[in-house]
mmCIF file of C-alpha atoms and ligand atoms in Angstrom:
data_model
loop_
_atom_site.group_PDB
_atom_site.id
_atom_site.type_symbol
_atom_site.label_atom_id
_atom_site.label_comp_id
_atom_site.label_asym_id
_atom_site.label_seq_id
_atom_site.Cartn_x
_atom_site.Cartn_y
_atom_site.Cartn_z
ATOM 1 C CA MET A 295 0.440 -0.115 0.087
ATOM 2 C CA ALA A 296 0.850 3.928 -0.173
ATOM 3 C CA LYS A 297 1.063 7.341 0.828
ATOM 4 C CA VAL A 298 -0.375 10.183 -1.081
ATOM 5 C CA GLN A 299 0.931 13.393 -0.777
ATOM 6 C CA LEU A 300 -0.498 16.797 -2.476
ATOM 7 C CA ARG A 301 1.699 19.986 -2.709
ATOM 8 C CA ASN A 302 0.329 22.902 -3.551
ATOM 9 C CA ILE A 303 -1.868 21.547 -6.473
ATOM 10 C CA SER A 304 -4.173 23.931 -8.430
ATOM 11 C CA LYS A 305 -6.376 23.421 -11.532
ATOM 12 C CA SER A 306 -8.175 25.701 -13.524
ATOM 13 C CA TYR A 307 -10.130 24.109 -16.403
ATOM 14 C CA GLU A 308 -9.763 25.901 -20.125
ATOM 15 C CA SER A 309 -13.072 27.541 -19.845
ATOM 16 C CA GLY A 310 -11.204 29.648 -17.135
ATOM 17 C CA SER A 311 -12.814 28.221 -13.930
ATOM 18 C CA ASN A 312 -10.483 27.976 -11.206
ATOM 19 C CA ALA A 313 -11.715 24.665 -9.604
ATOM 20 C CA VAL A 314 -9.259 23.932 -7.045
ATOM 21 C CA LYS A 315 -6.606 26.146 -5.606
ATOM 22 C CA ASP A 316 -3.668 25.435 -3.568
ATOM 23 C CA ILE A 317 -4.431 21.980 -2.005
ATOM 24 C CA ASN A 318 -2.429 20.328 0.380
ATOM 25 C CA PHE A 319 -2.994 17.212 2.280
ATOM 26 C CA ASP A 320 -1.342 13.933 2.933
ATOM 27 C CA VAL A 321 -2.781 10.667 3.089
ATOM 28 C CA GLU A 322 -0.958 8.253 5.081
ATOM 29 C CA ASP A 323 -0.202 4.692 4.389
ATOM 30 C CA LYS A 324 -3.304 2.310 5.393
ATOM 31 C CA GLU A 325 -5.716 5.629 6.081
ATOM 32 C CA PHE A 326 -9.084 6.424 5.051
ATOM 33 C CA VAL A 327 -9.261 9.926 4.023
ATOM 34 C CA VAL A 328 -12.793 11.563 3.235
ATOM 35 C CA LEU A 329 -13.164 14.722 0.788
ATOM 36 C CA VAL A 330 -16.709 16.542 1.713
ATOM 37 C CA GLY A 331 -17.923 19.690 0.494
ATOM 38 C CA PRO A 332 -21.145 20.862 -1.361
ATOM 39 C CA SER A 333 -21.473 19.911 -4.836
ATOM 40 C CA GLY A 334 -19.179 22.006 -7.518
ATOM 41 C CA CYS A 335 -16.565 22.706 -4.709
ATOM 42 C CA GLY A 336 -13.881 20.607 -6.862
ATOM 43 C CA LYS A 337 -13.926 17.171 -5.070
ATOM 44 C CA SER A 338 -13.994 15.076 -7.912
ATOM 45 C CA THR A 339 -11.046 17.289 -10.011
ATOM 46 C CA ILE A 340 -9.021 16.701 -7.038
ATOM 47 C CA LEU A 341 -9.737 12.593 -7.173
ATOM 48 C CA ARG A 342 -9.421 12.778 -10.952
ATOM 49 C CA MET A 343 -6.212 14.586 -10.720
ATOM 50 C CA ILE A 344 -4.846 11.705 -8.078
ATOM 51 C CA ALA A 345 -6.256 9.004 -10.397
ATOM 52 C CA GLY A 346 -4.417 10.729 -13.481
ATOM 53 C CA LEU A 347 -7.735 11.321 -15.223
ATOM 54 C CA GLU A 348 -7.039 15.014 -15.282
ATOM 55 C CA GLU A 349 -4.009 17.263 -15.765
ATOM 56 C CA ILE A 350 -2.570 19.214 -12.709
ATOM 57 C CA THR A 351 -2.325 22.836 -13.609
ATOM 58 C CA SER A 352 0.128 23.577 -11.043
ATOM 59 C CA GLY A 353 1.776 21.509 -7.797
ATOM 60 C CA GLU A 354 3.121 18.172 -7.413
ATOM 61 C CA LEU A 355 1.621 14.849 -6.394
ATOM 62 C CA PHE A 356 3.526 12.136 -4.646
ATOM 63 C CA ILE A 357 2.808 8.681 -4.387
ATOM 64 C CA ASP A 358 5.278 6.920 -2.095
ATOM 65 C CA ASP A 359 7.281 10.091 -2.250
ATOM 66 C CA LYS A 360 7.366 9.499 -5.931
ATOM 67 C CA LYS A 361 6.236 12.165 -7.781
ATOM 68 C CA VAL A 362 3.605 11.553 -10.712
ATOM 69 C CA ASN A 363 1.999 14.243 -12.005
ATOM 70 C CA ASP A 364 3.024 13.150 -15.742
ATOM 71 C CA LEU A 365 2.481 9.425 -15.014
ATOM 72 C CA SER A 366 -0.338 7.899 -17.115
ATOM 73 C CA PRO A 367 -3.157 6.631 -15.169
ATOM 74 C CA LYS A 368 -2.254 2.919 -15.690
ATOM 75 C CA ASP A 369 1.064 3.403 -14.153
ATOM 76 C CA ARG A 370 -0.145 4.982 -10.946
ATOM 77 C CA ASN A 371 -1.592 1.667 -9.752
ATOM 78 C CA ILE A 372 -4.647 3.124 -8.520
ATOM 79 C CA ALA A 373 -8.178 1.793 -8.724
ATOM 80 C CA MET A 374 -11.290 4.077 -8.534
ATOM 81 C CA VAL A 375 -14.966 3.356 -7.867
ATOM 82 C CA PHE A 376 -17.512 5.271 -9.701
ATOM 83 C CA GLN A 377 -20.739 6.741 -8.692
ATOM 84 C CA ASN A 378 -22.433 4.885 -11.682
ATOM 85 C CA TYR A 379 -20.591 1.660 -11.244
ATOM 86 C CA ALA A 380 -19.489 1.547 -14.683
ATOM 87 C CA LEU A 381 -19.920 -2.011 -15.390
ATOM 88 C CA TYR A 382 -20.242 -4.072 -18.560
ATOM 89 C CA PRO A 383 -23.970 -4.952 -19.437
ATOM 90 C CA HIS A 384 -23.127 -8.175 -21.082
ATOM 91 C CA MET A 385 -20.556 -8.994 -19.312
ATOM 92 C CA THR A 386 -20.972 -11.434 -16.017
ATOM 93 C CA VAL A 387 -20.224 -10.281 -12.733
ATOM 94 C CA TYR A 388 -17.250 -12.761 -12.867
ATOM 95 C CA GLU A 389 -16.221 -11.175 -16.202
ATOM 96 C CA ASN A 390 -16.329 -7.760 -14.688
ATOM 97 C CA MET A 391 -14.390 -8.366 -12.123
ATOM 98 C CA ALA A 392 -11.783 -10.453 -14.327
ATOM 99 C CA PHE A 393 -11.582 -7.575 -17.084
ATOM 100 C CA GLY A 394 -9.059 -5.586 -16.021
ATOM 101 C CA LEU A 395 -6.815 -8.426 -14.936
ATOM 102 C CA LYS A 396 -7.480 -9.826 -18.407
ATOM 103 C CA LEU A 397 -6.171 -6.328 -19.808
ATOM 104 C CA ARG A 398 -2.940 -6.437 -17.980
ATOM 105 C CA LYS A 399 -2.464 -10.170 -19.174
ATOM 106 C CA PHE A 400 -2.848 -11.815 -15.879
ATOM 107 C CA SER A 401 -2.998 -15.866 -16.103
ATOM 108 C CA LYS A 402 -6.364 -17.364 -15.986
ATOM 109 C CA GLU A 403 -5.177 -19.194 -12.648
ATOM 110 C CA GLU A 404 -3.904 -15.750 -11.007
ATOM 111 C CA THR A 405 -7.182 -14.423 -12.515
ATOM 112 C CA ARG A 406 -9.316 -16.812 -11.136
ATOM 113 C CA GLN A 407 -7.592 -16.761 -7.790
ATOM 114 C CA ARG A 408 -8.226 -13.111 -7.422
ATOM 115 C CA VAL A 409 -11.630 -12.976 -8.619
ATOM 116 C CA SER A 410 -12.995 -15.960 -6.094
ATOM 117 C CA GLU A 411 -11.042 -13.928 -3.126
ATOM 118 C CA ALA A 412 -12.570 -10.638 -3.883
ATOM 119 C CA ALA A 413 -16.372 -12.507 -4.468
ATOM 120 C CA ARG A 414 -15.881 -14.129 -1.021
ATOM 121 C CA ILE A 415 -14.745 -10.910 0.893
ATOM 122 C CA LEU A 416 -17.682 -9.122 -0.819
ATOM 123 C CA GLU A 417 -20.265 -11.958 -0.714
ATOM 124 C CA LEU A 418 -20.966 -12.168 -3.893
ATOM 125 C CA GLU A 419 -20.329 -16.183 -4.646
ATOM 126 C CA PRO A 420 -23.820 -16.633 -5.680
ATOM 127 C CA TYR A 421 -23.798 -14.181 -8.290
ATOM 128 C CA LEU A 422 -20.909 -14.497 -10.296
ATOM 129 C CA GLU A 423 -22.759 -15.807 -13.561
ATOM 130 C CA ARG A 424 -25.066 -13.265 -13.229
ATOM 131 C CA LYS A 425 -25.383 -9.891 -15.563
ATOM 132 C CA PRO A 426 -25.537 -6.511 -13.718
ATOM 133 C CA LYS A 427 -29.272 -5.753 -14.660
ATOM 134 C CA ALA A 428 -30.000 -9.190 -12.739
ATOM 135 C CA LEU A 429 -28.536 -7.486 -9.588
ATOM 136 C CA SER A 430 -29.786 -5.453 -6.807
ATOM 137 C CA GLY A 431 -27.964 -1.331 -6.789
ATOM 138 C CA GLY A 432 -25.968 -2.382 -3.674
ATOM 139 C CA GLN A 433 -24.497 -5.831 -5.469
ATOM 140 C CA ARG A 434 -23.394 -3.669 -8.368
ATOM 141 C CA GLN A 435 -21.980 -1.317 -6.323
ATOM 142 C CA ARG A 436 -19.936 -4.467 -4.578
ATOM 143 C CA VAL A 437 -19.357 -5.655 -7.976
ATOM 144 C CA ALA A 438 -17.463 -2.106 -9.014
ATOM 145 C CA VAL A 439 -15.511 -2.559 -5.601
ATOM 146 C CA GLY A 440 -14.490 -6.273 -6.389
ATOM 147 C CA ARG A 441 -13.008 -4.981 -9.946
ATOM 148 C CA ALA A 442 -11.045 -2.557 -7.939
ATOM 149 C CA ILE A 443 -10.003 -5.226 -5.358
ATOM 150 C CA VAL A 444 -8.726 -7.694 -7.795
ATOM 151 C CA ARG A 445 -5.882 -5.478 -9.010
ATOM 152 C CA LYS A 446 -4.471 -4.955 -5.351
ATOM 153 C CA PRO A 447 -3.825 -1.367 -5.879
ATOM 154 C CA LYS A 448 -1.792 0.663 -3.966
ATOM 155 C CA VAL A 449 -4.731 3.101 -3.226
ATOM 156 C CA PHE A 450 -8.194 3.154 -3.507
ATOM 157 C CA LEU A 451 -10.410 5.892 -4.991
ATOM 158 C CA PHE A 452 -13.979 6.409 -4.523
ATOM 159 C CA ASP A 453 -16.104 8.930 -6.064
ATOM 160 C CA GLU A 454 -19.248 9.349 -4.600
ATOM 161 C CA PRO A 455 -20.306 5.506 -4.577
ATOM 162 C CA LEU A 456 -23.249 5.233 -2.530
ATOM 163 C CA SER A 457 -25.139 8.234 -4.008
ATOM 164 C CA ASN A 458 -27.671 6.099 -6.178
ATOM 165 C CA LEU A 459 -28.260 3.592 -3.605
ATOM 166 C CA ASP A 460 -31.477 3.792 -1.236
ATOM 167 C CA ALA A 461 -31.079 5.294 2.354
ATOM 168 C CA LYS A 462 -31.072 1.901 3.760
ATOM 169 C CA MET A 463 -28.481 0.470 1.325
ATOM 170 C CA ARG A 464 -26.230 3.368 1.712
ATOM 171 C CA VAL A 465 -25.956 2.583 5.184
ATOM 172 C CA GLN A 466 -25.010 -0.835 4.999
ATOM 173 C CA MET A 467 -22.627 -0.074 2.266
ATOM 174 C CA ARG A 468 -21.003 2.544 4.409
ATOM 175 C CA THR A 469 -20.224 -0.096 6.972
ATOM 176 C CA GLU A 470 -19.215 -2.607 4.681
ATOM 177 C CA ILE A 471 -16.502 0.047 2.896
ATOM 178 C CA SER A 472 -15.744 0.904 6.545
ATOM 179 C CA ARG A 473 -14.860 -2.905 6.893
ATOM 180 C CA LEU A 474 -13.569 -3.679 3.870
ATOM 181 C CA HIS A 475 -10.582 -0.532 4.736
ATOM 182 C CA LYS A 476 -9.349 -2.564 7.631
ATOM 183 C CA GLN A 477 -9.507 -5.975 6.161
ATOM 184 C CA LEU A 478 -7.487 -5.027 3.293
ATOM 185 C CA GLU A 479 -5.465 -2.463 5.254
ATOM 186 C CA ALA A 480 -5.976 -0.258 2.160
ATOM 187 C CA THR A 481 -4.868 3.200 1.579
ATOM 188 C CA MET A 482 -8.468 4.838 0.546
ATOM 189 C CA ILE A 483 -9.486 8.372 -0.298
ATOM 190 C CA TYR A 484 -13.144 8.705 -0.321
ATOM 191 C CA VAL A 485 -15.407 11.796 -2.174
ATOM 192 C CA THR A 486 -18.663 12.610 -0.523
ATOM 193 C CA HIS A 487 -21.413 15.547 -0.610
ATOM 194 C CA ASP A 488 -22.764 13.771 2.726
ATOM 195 C CA GLN A 489 -21.388 15.275 6.249
ATOM 196 C CA THR A 490 -22.824 11.596 7.561
ATOM 197 C CA GLU A 491 -20.798 9.783 5.620
ATOM 198 C CA ALA A 492 -17.521 11.485 5.966
ATOM 199 C CA MET A 493 -18.258 11.828 9.834
ATOM 200 C CA THR A 494 -18.654 7.786 9.919
ATOM 201 C CA MET A 495 -16.316 6.478 7.688
ATOM 202 C CA GLY A 496 -13.094 9.178 7.705
ATOM 203 C CA ASN A 497 -10.659 8.869 9.964
ATOM 204 C CA LYS A 498 -9.152 12.107 8.608
ATOM 205 C CA ILE A 499 -11.879 14.756 6.763
ATOM 206 C CA VAL A 500 -10.739 17.518 4.514
ATOM 207 C CA VAL A 501 -13.454 20.093 4.163
ATOM 208 C CA ILE A 502 -13.717 22.026 0.856
ATOM 209 C CA LYS A 503 -15.502 24.929 -0.074
ATOM 210 C CA ASP A 504 -15.219 26.751 -3.417
ATOM 211 C CA GLY A 505 -12.087 24.557 -4.292
ATOM 212 C CA VAL A 506 -10.386 25.545 -1.336
ATOM 213 C CA ILE A 507 -9.603 23.580 2.013
ATOM 214 C CA ASN A 508 -11.243 25.125 4.933
ATOM 215 C CA GLN A 509 -10.133 22.687 7.416
ATOM 216 C CA ILE A 510 -8.575 18.859 7.945
ATOM 217 C CA ALA A 511 -9.043 17.429 11.217
ATOM 218 C CA SER A 512 -10.581 14.072 12.821
ATOM 219 C CA PRO A 513 -14.638 13.783 12.883
ATOM 220 C CA LEU A 514 -14.758 14.952 16.267
ATOM 221 C CA ASP A 515 -12.339 17.760 16.117
ATOM 222 C CA LEU A 516 -14.034 18.940 13.382
ATOM 223 C CA TYR A 517 -17.553 18.894 15.149
ATOM 224 C CA ASN A 518 -16.305 20.373 18.505
ATOM 225 C CA PHE A 519 -13.742 22.603 16.979
ATOM 226 C CA PRO A 520 -14.758 23.855 13.538
ATOM 227 C CA SER A 521 -12.491 26.152 12.225
ATOM 228 C CA ASN A 522 -15.152 28.560 10.848
ATOM 229 C CA LYS A 523 -18.665 29.173 10.574
ATOM 230 C CA PHE A 524 -18.988 27.311 7.210
ATOM 231 C CA VAL A 525 -17.660 24.144 8.611
ATOM 232 C CA ALA A 526 -19.469 24.297 11.730
ATOM 233 C CA GLY A 527 -22.910 24.595 9.398
ATOM 234 C CA PHE A 528 -21.921 22.005 7.434
ATOM 235 C CA ILE A 529 -20.663 19.386 9.833
ATOM 236 C CA GLY A 530 -23.851 17.961 12.163
ATOM 237 C CA SER A 531 -27.479 17.670 11.035
ATOM 238 C CA PRO A 532 -29.621 19.328 11.579
ATOM 239 C CA ALA A 533 -26.747 22.346 11.444
ATOM 240 C CA MET A 534 -25.817 24.636 13.894
ATOM 241 C CA ASN A 535 -28.119 27.653 14.664
ATOM 242 C CA PHE A 536 -26.470 31.331 14.115
ATOM 243 C CA LEU A 537 -27.331 34.759 15.306
ATOM 244 C CA LYS A 538 -25.522 37.739 14.841
ATOM 245 C CA GLY A 539 -24.751 40.103 17.404
ATOM 246 C CA LYS A 540 -21.917 41.925 19.857
ATOM 247 C CA ILE A 541 -19.875 40.878 22.719
ATOM 248 C CA VAL A 542 -20.258 43.907 25.123
ATOM 249 C CA ASP A 543 -19.270 44.393 28.788
ATOM 250 C CA GLU A 544 -22.340 44.825 31.107
ATOM 251 C CA ASN A 545 -20.960 43.425 34.614
ATOM 252 C CA GLY A 546 -19.125 40.928 32.631
ATOM 253 C CA LEU A 547 -19.088 39.545 29.367
ATOM 254 C CA ARG A 548 -22.384 39.088 27.835
ATOM 255 C CA PHE A 549 -23.712 38.286 24.007
ATOM 256 C CA ILE A 550 -26.539 40.605 22.685
ATOM 257 C CA SER A 551 -28.060 39.965 19.541
ATOM 258 C CA ASP A 552 -28.641 42.694 16.657
ATOM 259 C CA GLY A 553 -32.176 42.922 17.563
ATOM 260 C CA ASN A 554 -31.938 42.602 21.367
ATOM 261 C CA SER A 555 -34.019 39.891 22.086
ATOM 262 C CA LEU A 556 -31.200 37.811 23.047
ATOM 263 C CA ASN A 557 -29.202 38.679 26.089
ATOM 264 C CA LEU A 558 -26.707 36.066 27.079
ATOM 265 C CA ASN A 559 -24.556 36.185 30.042
ATOM 266 C CA LEU A 560 -20.932 35.134 29.220
ATOM 267 C CA VAL A 561 -19.520 35.240 32.640
ATOM 268 C CA SER A 562 -19.014 31.372 33.021
ATOM 269 C CA ILE A 563 -16.941 31.520 29.605
ATOM 270 C CA LEU A 564 -13.251 32.326 30.573
ATOM 271 C CA ASP A 565 -12.112 32.902 27.502
ATOM 272 C CA ASP A 566 -9.327 35.641 26.747
ATOM 273 C CA LYS A 567 -10.123 35.630 22.824
ATOM 274 C CA LEU A 568 -13.595 36.330 23.734
ATOM 275 C CA LYS A 569 -12.290 39.659 25.541
ATOM 276 C CA GLU A 570 -10.667 40.876 22.326
ATOM 277 C CA TYR A 571 -14.219 40.955 20.651
ATOM 278 C CA LEU A 572 -15.435 43.495 22.796
ATOM 279 C CA ASN A 573 -17.842 45.848 21.247
ATOM 280 C CA LYS A 574 -17.278 43.606 17.543
ATOM 281 C CA LYS A 575 -19.577 41.789 15.807
ATOM 282 C CA VAL A 576 -19.705 38.362 16.146
ATOM 283 C CA TYR A 577 -21.946 35.295 14.991
ATOM 284 C CA LEU A 578 -23.115 33.253 17.941
ATOM 285 C CA GLY A 579 -23.097 29.647 17.414
ATOM 286 C CA ILE A 580 -25.403 26.989 19.107
ATOM 287 C CA ARG A 581 -25.948 22.987 17.676
ATOM 288 C CA PRO A 582 -29.550 21.862 18.357
ATOM 289 C CA GLU A 583 -28.366 19.297 20.851
ATOM 290 C CA ASP A 584 -27.107 21.546 23.142
ATOM 291 C CA ILE A 585 -30.803 23.467 23.589
ATOM 292 C CA TYR A 586 -32.241 22.009 26.288
ATOM 293 C CA ASP A 587 -35.904 21.908 27.783
ATOM 294 C CA GLU A 588 -37.108 21.546 31.336
ATOM 295 C CA THR A 589 -36.853 17.376 31.372
ATOM 296 C CA ASN A 590 -33.070 17.672 31.182
ATOM 297 C CA LYS A 591 -31.784 20.917 31.688
ATOM 298 C CA GLN A 592 -30.108 19.464 34.929
ATOM 299 C CA GLN A 593 -27.727 17.952 32.634
ATOM 300 C CA ILE A 594 -26.157 21.362 32.262
ATOM 301 C CA SER A 595 -24.141 23.231 34.586
ATOM 302 C CA SER A 596 -24.410 26.759 33.324
ATOM 303 C CA ASN A 597 -27.280 27.428 30.989
ATOM 304 C CA GLU A 598 -29.619 30.654 29.903
ATOM 305 C CA GLU A 599 -33.031 30.494 29.895
ATOM 306 C CA ILE A 600 -35.128 31.777 27.021
ATOM 307 C CA THR A 601 -38.812 31.716 26.227
ATOM 308 C CA VAL A 602 -39.842 30.962 22.542
ATOM 309 C CA GLU A 603 -42.878 30.699 20.503
ATOM 310 C CA LEU A 604 -42.799 27.118 18.581
ATOM 311 C CA GLU A 605 -43.345 27.427 15.067
ATOM 312 C CA VAL A 606 -42.663 23.623 14.094
ATOM 313 C CA VAL A 607 -42.826 20.356 15.960
ATOM 314 C CA GLU A 608 -41.237 17.397 14.716
ATOM 315 C CA PRO A 609 -41.603 14.445 16.739
ATOM 316 C CA MET A 610 -38.932 11.764 15.425
ATOM 317 C CA GLY A 611 -39.454 9.151 17.502
ATOM 318 C CA ASN A 612 -36.500 9.042 19.612
ATOM 319 C CA GLU A 613 -36.897 12.429 20.024
ATOM 320 C CA ILE A 614 -38.390 15.577 19.078
ATOM 321 C CA TYR A 615 -37.336 18.470 16.643
ATOM 322 C CA LEU A 616 -38.147 22.138 17.625
ATOM 323 C CA TYR A 617 -38.535 25.280 15.299
ATOM 324 C CA PHE A 618 -38.607 28.607 16.511
ATOM 325 C CA PHE A 619 -37.775 32.265 15.430
ATOM 326 C CA ILE A 620 -35.133 34.581 16.885
ATOM 327 C CA GLU A 621 -34.830 37.723 15.119
ATOM 328 C CA SER A 622 -36.237 36.093 11.910
ATOM 329 C CA VAL A 623 -33.616 33.577 12.049
ATOM 330 C CA GLN A 624 -35.063 29.933 12.501
ATOM 331 C CA PHE A 625 -33.756 28.446 15.127
ATOM 332 C CA VAL A 626 -33.929 24.153 15.901
ATOM 333 C CA ALA A 627 -33.739 22.430 18.924
ATOM 334 C CA ARG A 628 -33.458 18.901 19.450
ATOM 335 C CA ILE A 629 -34.962 17.748 22.785
ATOM 336 C CA PRO A 630 -35.786 14.503 24.587
ATOM 337 C CA ALA A 631 -38.958 12.560 23.431
ATOM 338 C CA ARG A 632 -40.957 13.107 26.407
ATOM 339 C CA SER A 633 -44.350 14.695 25.707
ATOM 340 C CA VAL A 634 -44.781 16.404 22.430
ATOM 341 C CA PRO A 635 -45.518 20.225 22.835
ATOM 342 C CA LYS A 636 -47.926 21.889 20.263
ATOM 343 C CA HIS A 637 -47.116 24.238 17.726
ATOM 344 C CA GLY A 638 -48.034 27.965 18.255
ATOM 345 C CA SER A 639 -47.027 27.248 22.301
ATOM 346 C CA ALA A 640 -44.859 29.143 24.345
ATOM 347 C CA LYS A 641 -41.996 26.939 25.274
ATOM 348 C CA LYS A 642 -38.915 27.477 28.012
ATOM 349 C CA LEU A 643 -35.610 26.334 26.370
ATOM 350 C CA PHE A 644 -32.068 26.583 27.908
ATOM 351 C CA PHE A 645 -28.941 27.124 25.946
ATOM 352 C CA ASP A 646 -25.786 25.024 27.424
ATOM 353 C CA LEU A 647 -23.235 28.327 27.318
ATOM 354 C CA SER A 648 -20.391 25.790 27.685
ATOM 355 C CA LYS A 649 -21.168 24.919 24.435
ATOM 356 C CA LEU A 650 -21.439 28.096 22.476
ATOM 357 C CA HIS A 651 -19.067 29.029 19.377
ATOM 358 C CA PHE A 652 -18.255 32.210 18.248
ATOM 359 C CA PHE A 653 -17.296 33.616 14.992
ATOM 360 C CA ASP A 654 -15.933 36.660 13.435
ATOM 361 C CA ALA A 655 -18.603 38.307 11.838
ATOM 362 C CA GLY A 656 -16.272 39.906 9.117
ATOM 363 C CA THR A 657 -13.949 36.859 8.766
ATOM 364 C CA GLU A 658 -16.194 34.245 9.818
ATOM 365 C CA THR A 659 -13.135 32.386 11.178
ATOM 366 C CA ALA A 660 -13.732 30.783 14.706
ATOM 367 C CA ILE A 661 -13.154 32.948 18.011
ATOM 368 C CA ARG A 662 -13.471 29.803 20.346
HETATM 369 P P1 ADP B 701 -17.762 18.245 -6.928
HETATM 370 O O1 ADP B 701 -16.906 17.080 -7.213
HETATM 371 O O2 ADP B 701 -17.203 18.873 -5.616
HETATM 372 O O3 ADP B 701 -19.317 18.043 -7.147
HETATM 373 P P2 ADP B 701 -15.898 19.255 -9.545
HETATM 374 O O4 ADP B 701 -14.460 18.971 -8.936
HETATM 375 O O5 ADP B 701 -16.898 17.802 -10.172
HETATM 376 O O6 ADP B 701 -16.843 19.417 -8.009
HETATM 377 O O7 ADP B 701 -16.260 20.983 -10.164
HETATM 378 C C1 ADP B 701 -15.481 21.719 -9.648
HETATM 379 C C2 ADP B 701 -15.895 22.691 -10.590
HETATM 380 O O8 ADP B 701 -15.092 22.809 -11.584
HETATM 381 C C3 ADP B 701 -17.162 23.124 -10.688
HETATM 382 O O9 ADP B 701 -17.533 24.601 -10.681
HETATM 383 C C4 ADP B 701 -17.412 22.430 -12.106
HETATM 384 O O10 ADP B 701 -18.662 22.990 -12.919
HETATM 385 C C5 ADP B 701 -16.096 22.756 -12.661
HETATM 386 N N1 ADP B 701 -15.802 22.061 -13.621
HETATM 387 C C6 ADP B 701 -15.566 20.466 -13.337
HETATM 388 N N2 ADP B 701 -15.150 19.652 -14.393
HETATM 389 C C7 ADP B 701 -14.983 20.559 -15.656
HETATM 390 C C8 ADP B 701 -14.787 20.438 -16.957
HETATM 391 N N3 ADP B 701 -14.570 19.220 -17.661
HETATM 392 N N4 ADP B 701 -14.451 21.528 -17.297
HETATM 393 C C9 ADP B 701 -14.728 22.726 -16.673
HETATM 394 N N5 ADP B 701 -15.307 23.140 -15.743
HETATM 395 C C10 ADP B 701 -15.358 21.873 -15.204
#
């Protein structure tokens, strides 16, 4: 297996679009790295440059310390699994998996061994003689993965491989790919726009927006310490709530929202960085799960009470989502499913002050 390093990599398409800018990250041997970001942010472009399917405009790409910018795709020993599976419809599952080896002139025996091994790992043995059209979406995706496995590549690349599957199958394939990663001890780079996929699968996540890396971190660090407002809002579902306001000193630090309807005492937050923002504009951020109601507020040590009018109430079974407005900004809170409050009713809620996030209102970078 192998490590991959990207150094100052940029890509401009002929149409003039600057798809990715100054990309730097390392993928260690046996690591599972996820590239995540909204559609059009440049994830596939980065993956395709690693595969050699797209020319690198500037910067350097290394595989196992060897510069491979000018190496053709077939000489990079990388296998890519695509969103649309790209199976040959007239070939059986066996033939589809064997095809790449045949092209590379592997012996019949070696081919048979490798395909059997991949079919065993992916539990495709009963389907080897079937054509793709007689398979479910999940099975087709496994064949596409099998075709990559038989080549024993240095690096596996996955480009949104689960997008065409239904929700249940996606969850199942997610765990299968994670298991496969451990079993094969392979280096894998996985592209998705789905933050849940990124959080559950990656050891290391690279968050990209508009062709620029915004943060590289472990799932929990991304969640707890987002580097800016974009990452904070992108990671986590439902998304973090934001409200603009300023930090003031009125017998201690307070956050006062622009419309004055939220006034939070920040004395319990001992943070020198926050003091530097005295009388400056900031965004307050709070995750839906850090807002409590009377039934569970005893779990938090320092809180501020607010009373809101419930706009929408969504009982999810295991919990309830409450939607309400603060100064025409919609907020959502996740509370335990005890009794379902009525929409339109007033409700006391409690912000966990230890979990507040703050962002510079201009640069949107995290203050704490
Ligand atoms: P993602 O995979 O994150 O959805 P892409 O890497 O496919 O994003 O695209 C990044 C940007 O580059 C987009 O603005 C897209 O329109 C542009 N782009 C992608 N492929 C081409 C191409 N072949 N020619 C011109 N522009 C392209």
